[in-house]
Amino acid sequence: MTDEAANPAPGYQYADAVQASEVSTLGMWTFLATEVLFFGALVAGYFSYRIWYGDEWIAAAAHTKVVLGTANTAVLLTSSGCMAMAVWSQDAKAKRATSLWLAATAVLGLLFIAIKSYEYFLEWQEHLVPALDFDPSRYGGVTELFFTWYFCATGLHALHLLIGIGFVVFAAIAIARDRLPAGMSIRILGLYWHFVDIVWIFLFPLIYLAGRNG
Amino acid sequence: MSAMTVLRCWLALMLLLALTTGLAFAPLGSATLFVSLTVAAAKALLVLLLFMELKAGNSLIRAFAAAGFFWLMIMIALTAADYTHRTDVRVPLDNPAD
């Protein structure tokens, strides 16, 4: 949505500000639909392996770090709450609060990346990284396949999050300086951020919870 | 969306996270994945409807939001239909004949 407060005059191609905001919201949702299928292919792959390899696949999932994964889920869900508060602050025309909520969102996003990196480090130490350092004498081939899938899924998710953090930091600084570019919208940025959160909401049970009661 | 809605939604998400993590350690057998994905769907719905404002959005935007998930369901259903009905023997990943 082109924020009416920051940009009262919509582009000449729009009838009014309401139409301008609807068009940009629709555009973001169209992009997100392609992202659903992008990450959805990974989820479909997971189900195929789950059906094909059965209990071996679930046993491989037990090597993941459930405490770190759960903490990271809490961090990311909270960051989404902060992002929703940033949108709310902007609607209330509280610029300082908007900037601060965005900063909190970015900090939590970076905390997520830090925890994820630590997890990767632990997996490296346990020789669980396929292609780079994987110990076939300790783990089976299905575990290697699981961790190949795991690094693809979490890596692509982390890449999306890093892009989001970049935009959120930029917007937080731009709002603090009163220089938010006319076409940039916190509401649209929020849609992207929440979507990355939703991807994680589904990756979390697939990766961390699947192998816990075996 | 009010600040109170954001707070309530966040609290609900945290409770669902605690619930799903607890249930993952319960002896549910092969239902584990189904249960945890059901809770995940509930969490995703909260985020979609409240944080992403689909509850207040117009129907065109809701239709676009639903489209991606609709096609995803078709992709997953057809992929699963294939894999669950295969009768060929899978090649073991360990000790390949070389």
Coordinates of N, CA and C in Angstrom, one line a residue, chain A residues 34-212:
Chain A
T34 N 3.6 -17.0 -6.0 CA 4.7 -17.7 -6.6 C 5.7 -18.3 -5.6
E35 N 5.8 -17.5 -4.5 CA 6.7 -18.0 -3.4 C 6.1 -19.2 -2.7
V36 N 4.8 -19.2 -2.5 CA 4.1 -20.4 -1.9 C 4.5 -21.7 -2.7
L37 N 4.5 -21.6 -4.1 CA 4.8 -22.7 -4.9 C 6.3 -23.0 -4.8
F38 N 7.1 -22.0 -4.7 CA 8.6 -22.1 -4.6 C 8.9 -23.0 -3.4
F39 N 8.5 -22.5 -2.2 CA 8.7 -23.3 -1.0 C 7.9 -24.6 -1.0
G40 N 6.7 -24.5 -1.6 CA 5.8 -25.7 -1.6 C 6.5 -26.9 -2.3
A41 N 7.3 -26.6 -3.3 CA 8.0 -27.7 -4.0 C 8.9 -28.5 -3.0
L42 N 9.5 -27.7 -2.1 CA 10.4 -28.3 -1.1 C 9.5 -29.2 -0.1
V43 N 8.4 -28.7 0.3 CA 7.5 -29.4 1.2 C 7.0 -30.7 0.5
A44 N 6.6 -30.6 -0.8 CA 6.2 -31.8 -1.6 C 7.3 -32.8 -1.6
G45 N 8.6 -32.3 -1.8 CA 9.7 -33.2 -1.7 C 9.8 -33.9 -0.4
Y46 N 9.6 -33.2 0.7 CA 9.7 -33.7 2.0 C 8.7 -34.9 2.1
F47 N 7.4 -34.6 1.7 CA 6.4 -35.7 1.8 C 6.8 -36.9 1.0
S48 N 7.3 -36.7 -0.2 CA 7.7 -37.8 -1.0 C 8.7 -38.7 -0.3
Y49 N 9.8 -38.0 0.2 CA 10.8 -38.8 1.0 C 10.2 -39.5 2.2
R50 N 9.3 -38.8 2.9 CA 8.6 -39.3 4.1 C 7.9 -40.6 3.7
I51 N 7.2 -40.6 2.6 CA 6.4 -41.7 2.1 C 7.4 -42.8 1.6
W52 N 8.4 -42.4 0.9 CA 9.3 -43.4 0.3 C 10.2 -44.0 1.3
Y53 N 10.8 -43.3 2.2 CA 11.8 -43.8 3.2 C 11.2 -44.1 4.5
G54 N 9.9 -43.7 4.8 CA 9.3 -44.0 6.0 C 10.0 -43.7 7.3
D55 N 10.1 -44.6 8.2 CA 10.7 -44.4 9.5 C 12.2 -44.0 9.5
E56 N 12.9 -44.4 8.4 CA 14.3 -44.0 8.3 C 14.4 -42.4 8.1
W57 N 13.4 -41.9 7.4 CA 13.4 -40.4 7.2 C 13.1 -39.7 8.5
I58 N 12.2 -40.2 9.3 CA 11.8 -39.6 10.6 C 13.0 -39.8 11.5
A59 N 13.7 -40.9 11.5 CA 14.9 -41.1 12.4 C 15.9 -40.1 12.1
A60 N 16.1 -39.8 10.8 CA 17.1 -38.8 10.4 C 16.7 -37.4 10.9
A61 N 15.4 -37.1 11.0 CA 15.0 -35.8 11.5 C 15.3 -35.6 13.0
A62 N 15.5 -36.8 13.7 CA 15.8 -36.7 15.1 C 17.2 -36.1 15.4
H63 N 18.1 -36.0 14.3 CA 19.4 -35.4 14.5 C 19.3 -33.8 14.6
T64 N 18.2 -33.2 14.3 CA 18.1 -31.8 14.4 C 18.0 -31.3 15.8
K65 N 18.3 -30.0 16.0 CA 18.3 -29.5 17.4 C 17.0 -28.8 17.8
V66 N 16.2 -29.6 18.5 CA 14.8 -29.1 18.7 C 14.7 -27.9 19.7
V67 N 15.6 -27.7 20.6 CA 15.6 -26.6 21.5 C 15.9 -25.3 20.7
L68 N 16.9 -25.4 19.9 CA 17.3 -24.2 19.1 C 16.2 -23.9 18.1
G69 N 15.6 -24.9 17.5 CA 14.6 -24.7 16.5 C 13.3 -24.1 17.1
T70 N 13.0 -24.5 18.3 CA 11.8 -24.0 19.0 C 12.0 -22.5 19.4
A71 N 13.2 -22.3 20.0 CA 13.6 -20.9 20.3 C 13.5 -20.0 19.1
N72 N 14.1 -20.5 18.0 CA 14.1 -19.7 16.8 C 12.6 -19.4 16.3
T73 N 11.7 -20.4 16.4 CA 10.4 -20.2 16.0 C 9.7 -19.1 16.9
A74 N 10.0 -19.1 18.2 CA 9.5 -18.0 19.1 C 10.0 -16.7 18.6
V75 N 11.3 -16.6 18.3 CA 11.9 -15.4 17.9 C 11.3 -14.8 16.6
L76 N 11.0 -15.7 15.6 CA 10.5 -15.3 14.4 C 9.0 -14.9 14.5
L77 N 8.2 -15.6 15.3 CA 6.8 -15.2 15.5 C 6.8 -13.9 16.2
T78 N 7.7 -13.6 17.2 CA 7.7 -12.3 17.9 C 8.1 -11.2 16.9
S79 N 9.0 -11.5 16.0 CA 9.4 -10.5 15.0 C 8.2 -10.1 14.1
S80 N 7.3 -11.1 13.8 CA 6.1 -10.8 13.1 C 5.2 -9.9 13.9
G81 N 5.1 -10.1 15.2 CA 4.3 -9.3 16.0 C 4.8 -7.8 16.0
C82 N 6.2 -7.7 16.1 CA 6.8 -6.3 16.0 C 6.5 -5.7 14.7
M83 N 6.5 -6.5 13.6 CA 6.2 -5.9 12.3 C 4.8 -5.4 12.2
A84 N 3.9 -6.2 12.8 CA 2.4 -5.8 12.8 C 2.3 -4.5 13.6
M85 N 3.1 -4.4 14.7 CA 3.0 -3.2 15.5 C 3.6 -2.0 14.7
A86 N 4.6 -2.2 13.9 CA 5.1 -1.1 13.0 C 4.0 -0.6 12.1
V87 N 3.3 -1.5 11.5 CA 2.2 -1.1 10.6 C 1.1 -0.3 11.4
W88 N 0.8 -0.9 12.6 CA -0.2 -0.2 13.4 C 0.3 1.2 13.8
S89 N 1.6 1.4 14.2 CA 2.1 2.7 14.6 C 2.1 3.6 13.4
Q90 N 2.3 3.1 12.2 CA 2.3 4.0 11.0 C 0.9 4.5 10.7
D91 N -0.1 3.6 10.9 CA -1.5 4.0 10.8 C -1.9 5.1 11.8
A92 N -1.3 5.0 13.0 CA -1.5 6.0 14.0 C -0.6 7.2 13.8
K93 N 0.1 7.3 12.7 CA 1.0 8.4 12.3 C 2.1 8.6 13.4
A94 N 2.5 7.6 14.1 CA 3.6 7.7 15.1 C 4.9 7.3 14.4
K95 N 5.6 8.2 13.9 CA 6.8 7.9 13.1 C 7.9 7.3 13.9
R96 N 8.2 7.8 15.1 CA 9.2 7.3 15.9 C 8.9 5.9 16.3
A97 N 7.7 5.6 16.7 CA 7.3 4.3 17.1 C 7.4 3.3 15.9
T98 N 7.0 3.7 14.7 CA 7.2 2.9 13.5 C 8.6 2.5 13.3
S99 N 9.5 3.5 13.4 CA 10.9 3.3 13.2 C 11.5 2.3 14.2
L100 N 11.0 2.5 15.5 CA 11.5 1.6 16.6 C 11.0 0.2 16.5
W101 N 9.7 0.0 16.1 CA 9.2 -1.3 15.9 C 9.9 -2.1 14.8
L102 N 10.2 -1.3 13.7 CA 10.9 -1.9 12.6 C 12.3 -2.3 13.0
A103 N 12.9 -1.5 13.8 CA 14.3 -1.8 14.3 C 14.2 -3.1 15.2
A104 N 13.2 -3.2 16.0 CA 13.0 -4.5 16.8 C 12.8 -5.7 15.9
T105 N 12.0 -5.5 14.8 CA 11.8 -6.6 13.9 C 13.1 -7.0 13.3
A106 N 14.0 -6.1 12.9 CA 15.2 -6.4 12.3 C 16.2 -7.1 13.3
V107 N 16.2 -6.6 14.5 CA 17.0 -7.2 15.5 C 16.7 -8.7 15.8
L108 N 15.3 -8.9 15.8 CA 14.9 -10.3 16.0 C 15.2 -11.2 14.8
G109 N 15.1 -10.6 13.6 CA 15.5 -11.3 12.4 C 17.0 -11.7 12.5
L110 N 17.8 -10.8 12.9 CA 19.2 -11.1 13.0 C 19.5 -12.1 14.1
L111 N 18.7 -12.1 15.2 CA 18.9 -13.1 16.2 C 18.6 -14.5 15.7
F112 N 17.5 -14.5 14.9 CA 17.1 -15.8 14.2 C 18.3 -16.3 13.4
I113 N 18.9 -15.4 12.6 CA 20.1 -15.8 11.7 C 21.2 -16.3 12.6
A114 N 21.4 -15.6 13.8 CA 22.6 -16.0 14.7 C 22.3 -17.4 15.2
I115 N 21.1 -17.7 15.7 CA 20.8 -19.0 16.3 C 21.0 -20.0 15.2
K116 N 20.4 -19.7 14.0 CA 20.5 -20.7 12.9 C 22.0 -21.0 12.5
S117 N 22.8 -19.9 12.5 CA 24.3 -20.1 12.2 C 24.9 -21.0 13.3
Y118 N 24.5 -20.8 14.5 CA 25.1 -21.7 15.6 C 24.7 -23.1 15.4
E119 N 23.4 -23.3 14.9 CA 22.9 -24.6 14.7 C 23.7 -25.3 13.5
Y120 N 24.0 -24.5 12.4 CA 24.8 -25.0 11.3 C 26.2 -25.4 11.8
F121 N 26.7 -24.6 12.7 CA 28.1 -24.8 13.3 C 28.1 -26.2 14.0
L122 N 27.0 -26.4 14.9 CA 26.9 -27.7 15.6 C 26.8 -28.9 14.6
E123 N 26.0 -28.7 13.6 CA 25.9 -29.8 12.6 C 27.2 -30.0 11.9
W124 N 28.0 -29.0 11.6 CA 29.3 -29.1 11.0 C 30.2 -29.9 11.9
Q125 N 30.1 -29.6 13.2 CA 31.0 -30.4 14.2 C 30.6 -31.8 14.3
E126 N 29.3 -32.1 14.0 CA 28.8 -33.5 14.1 C 28.9 -34.2 12.7
H127 N 29.6 -33.6 11.8 CA 29.8 -34.1 10.5 C 28.5 -34.5 9.8
L128 N 27.5 -33.5 9.9 CA 26.2 -33.8 9.3 C 26.0 -32.9 8.0
V129 N 27.0 -32.4 7.4 CA 26.9 -31.5 6.3 C 27.2 -32.2 5.0
P130 N 26.2 -32.6 4.2 CA 26.4 -33.4 3.0 C 27.3 -32.6 2.0
A131 N 28.1 -33.3 1.3 CA 29.0 -32.8 0.3 C 30.2 -32.1 0.9
L132 N 30.1 -31.5 2.0 CA 31.3 -30.8 2.6 C 31.9 -31.6 3.7
D133 N 31.1 -32.0 4.7 CA 31.7 -32.8 5.8 C 30.6 -33.8 6.3
F134 N 30.5 -34.9 5.7 CA 29.4 -35.8 6.1 C 30.1 -37.2 6.4
D135 N 29.8 -37.8 7.6 CA 30.4 -39.0 8.0 C 29.5 -40.2 7.7
P136 N 29.7 -40.9 6.6 CA 28.8 -42.0 6.2 C 29.0 -43.2 7.2
S137 N 30.1 -43.2 8.0 CA 30.3 -44.4 8.9 C 29.4 -44.2 10.1
R138 N 28.9 -43.0 10.4 CA 28.1 -42.7 11.5 C 26.6 -42.6 11.2
Y139 N 26.3 -42.1 10.0 CA 25.0 -41.8 9.5 C 24.7 -42.6 8.2
G140 N 23.4 -42.9 8.0 CA 23.1 -43.6 6.8 C 22.8 -42.7 5.6
G141 N 22.5 -43.3 4.5 CA 22.3 -42.5 3.3 C 21.0 -41.7 3.4
V142 N 20.0 -42.2 4.1 CA 18.7 -41.4 4.2 C 19.0 -40.1 5.0
T143 N 19.9 -40.2 6.1 CA 20.2 -39.1 6.9 C 20.9 -38.0 6.0
E144 N 21.8 -38.5 5.1 CA 22.5 -37.6 4.2 C 21.5 -36.9 3.3
L145 N 20.5 -37.6 2.8 CA 19.4 -37.0 1.9 C 18.6 -36.0 2.8
F146 N 18.3 -36.4 4.0 CA 17.5 -35.5 4.9 C 18.2 -34.2 5.0
F147 N 19.5 -34.3 5.4 CA 20.3 -33.1 5.6 C 20.5 -32.2 4.3
T148 N 20.6 -32.9 3.2 CA 20.7 -32.2 1.9 C 19.4 -31.3 1.8
W149 N 18.2 -32.0 2.1 CA 17.0 -31.3 2.0 C 16.9 -30.1 3.0
Y150 N 17.4 -30.5 4.2 CA 17.4 -29.5 5.4 C 18.2 -28.2 5.0
F151 N 19.4 -28.4 4.5 CA 20.2 -27.2 4.2 C 19.6 -26.4 3.0
C152 N 19.0 -27.1 2.0 CA 18.3 -26.4 1.0 C 17.2 -25.5 1.5
A153 N 16.3 -26.2 2.3 CA 15.1 -25.5 2.8 C 15.5 -24.4 3.8
T154 N 16.3 -24.7 4.8 CA 16.6 -23.6 5.8 C 17.5 -22.5 5.1
G155 N 18.4 -22.9 4.2 CA 19.2 -21.9 3.5 C 18.4 -21.0 2.7
L156 N 17.5 -21.5 1.9 CA 16.6 -20.6 1.1 C 15.7 -19.7 2.0
H157 N 15.3 -20.3 3.1 CA 14.5 -19.5 4.1 C 15.3 -18.4 4.6
A158 N 16.6 -18.7 5.0 CA 17.5 -17.7 5.6 C 17.8 -16.6 4.6
L159 N 17.9 -17.0 3.3 CA 18.2 -16.0 2.3 C 17.0 -15.0 2.2
H160 N 15.8 -15.6 2.2 CA 14.6 -14.7 2.2 C 14.6 -13.8 3.4
L161 N 15.0 -14.3 4.5 CA 14.9 -13.5 5.8 C 16.0 -12.4 5.7
L162 N 17.2 -12.7 5.1 CA 18.2 -11.7 5.0 C 17.8 -10.5 4.1
I163 N 17.1 -10.9 3.0 CA 16.6 -9.9 2.1 C 15.6 -9.0 2.9
G164 N 14.7 -9.7 3.6 CA 13.7 -8.9 4.4 C 14.4 -8.0 5.4
I165 N 15.4 -8.5 6.1 CA 16.1 -7.7 7.1 C 16.7 -6.4 6.5
G166 N 17.3 -6.6 5.3 CA 17.8 -5.5 4.5 C 16.8 -4.4 4.3
F167 N 15.6 -4.8 3.8 CA 14.6 -3.8 3.5 C 14.1 -3.2 4.8
V168 N 13.9 -4.0 5.9 CA 13.4 -3.5 7.2 C 14.4 -2.4 7.8
V169 N 15.7 -2.7 7.7 CA 16.7 -1.8 8.2 C 16.6 -0.5 7.4
F170 N 16.6 -0.6 6.1 CA 16.5 0.5 5.2 C 15.3 1.4 5.6
A171 N 14.1 0.7 5.7 CA 12.9 1.5 6.0 C 12.9 2.1 7.4
A172 N 13.5 1.4 8.4 CA 13.6 2.0 9.7 C 14.4 3.3 9.7
I173 N 15.5 3.3 9.0 CA 16.4 4.5 8.9 C 15.7 5.5 8.1
A174 N 15.1 5.2 7.0 CA 14.4 6.1 6.1 C 13.3 6.9 6.9
I175 N 12.5 6.1 7.7 CA 11.4 6.7 8.4 C 12.0 7.7 9.5
A176 N 13.0 7.2 10.2 CA 13.6 8.1 11.2 C 14.1 9.4 10.6
R177 N 14.6 9.3 9.3 CA 15.1 10.5 8.7 C 14.0 11.3 7.9
D178 N 12.8 10.7 7.9 CA 11.7 11.3 7.2 C 11.9 11.2 5.7
R179 N 12.6 10.2 5.2 CA 12.9 10.1 3.8 C 12.5 8.8 3.2
L180 N 11.4 8.3 3.6 CA 10.9 7.0 3.0 C 10.5 7.3 1.5
P181 N 11.1 6.5 0.6 CA 10.8 6.7 -0.8 C 9.3 6.6 -1.1
A182 N 8.8 7.4 -2.0 CA 7.4 7.5 -2.2 C 6.7 6.2 -2.5
G183 N 7.4 5.3 -3.3 CA 6.8 4.0 -3.6 C 6.9 3.0 -2.6
M184 N 7.6 3.2 -1.5 CA 7.9 2.1 -0.5 C 6.8 2.1 0.5
S185 N 6.3 0.9 0.9 CA 5.2 0.8 1.9 C 5.6 -0.1 3.0
I186 N 5.4 0.3 4.2 CA 5.7 -0.6 5.3 C 4.7 -1.8 5.3
R187 N 3.4 -1.5 4.9 CA 2.4 -2.5 4.9 C 2.8 -3.7 4.0
I188 N 3.3 -3.3 2.8 CA 3.7 -4.3 1.8 C 4.9 -5.1 2.3
L189 N 5.9 -4.3 2.9 CA 7.0 -5.0 3.4 C 6.6 -6.0 4.5
G190 N 5.6 -5.6 5.3 CA 5.1 -6.4 6.3 C 4.5 -7.7 5.8
L191 N 3.8 -7.7 4.6 CA 3.3 -8.9 4.0 C 4.4 -9.8 3.7
Y192 N 5.5 -9.3 3.1 CA 6.7 -10.2 2.8 C 7.2 -10.8 4.1
W193 N 7.4 -10.0 5.1 CA 8.0 -10.5 6.4 C 7.1 -11.6 7.0
H194 N 5.8 -11.4 7.0 CA 4.9 -12.4 7.6 C 4.9 -13.6 6.8
F195 N 5.1 -13.5 5.4 CA 5.1 -14.7 4.6 C 6.3 -15.5 4.9
V196 N 7.5 -14.9 5.1 CA 8.7 -15.6 5.5 C 8.5 -16.4 6.8
D197 N 7.7 -15.7 7.7 CA 7.3 -16.3 9.0 C 6.5 -17.6 8.8
I198 N 5.5 -17.5 7.9 CA 4.6 -18.6 7.6 C 5.4 -19.8 7.0
V199 N 6.4 -19.5 6.1 CA 7.3 -20.6 5.6 C 7.9 -21.3 6.8
W200 N 8.4 -20.6 7.8 CA 9.1 -21.2 8.9 C 8.1 -22.0 9.8
I201 N 6.9 -21.4 9.9 CA 5.8 -22.1 10.7 C 5.6 -23.6 10.2
F202 N 5.8 -23.8 8.8 CA 5.6 -25.1 8.3 C 6.9 -25.9 8.3
L203 N 8.1 -25.2 8.1 CA 9.3 -25.9 8.2 C 9.6 -26.5 9.6
F204 N 9.2 -25.7 10.6 CA 9.5 -26.1 12.0 C 9.0 -27.5 12.3
P205 N 7.7 -27.9 12.1 CA 7.3 -29.2 12.5 C 8.0 -30.3 11.6
L206 N 8.2 -30.0 10.3 CA 8.8 -30.9 9.4 C 10.2 -31.3 9.8
I207 N 11.0 -30.2 10.2 CA 12.4 -30.4 10.5 C 12.6 -30.9 12.0
Y208 N 12.0 -30.2 12.9 CA 12.3 -30.3 14.3 C 11.4 -31.3 15.1
L209 N 10.1 -31.3 14.7 CA 9.2 -32.1 15.6 C 9.0 -33.5 15.1
A210 N 9.3 -33.8 13.8 CA 8.9 -35.1 13.2 C 9.6 -36.2 13.9
G211 N 10.8 -36.1 14.4 CA 11.6 -37.2 14.9 C 11.6 -37.3 16.4
R212 N 10.7 -36.7 17.1 CA 10.8 -36.5 18.6 C 10.3 -37.7 19.4

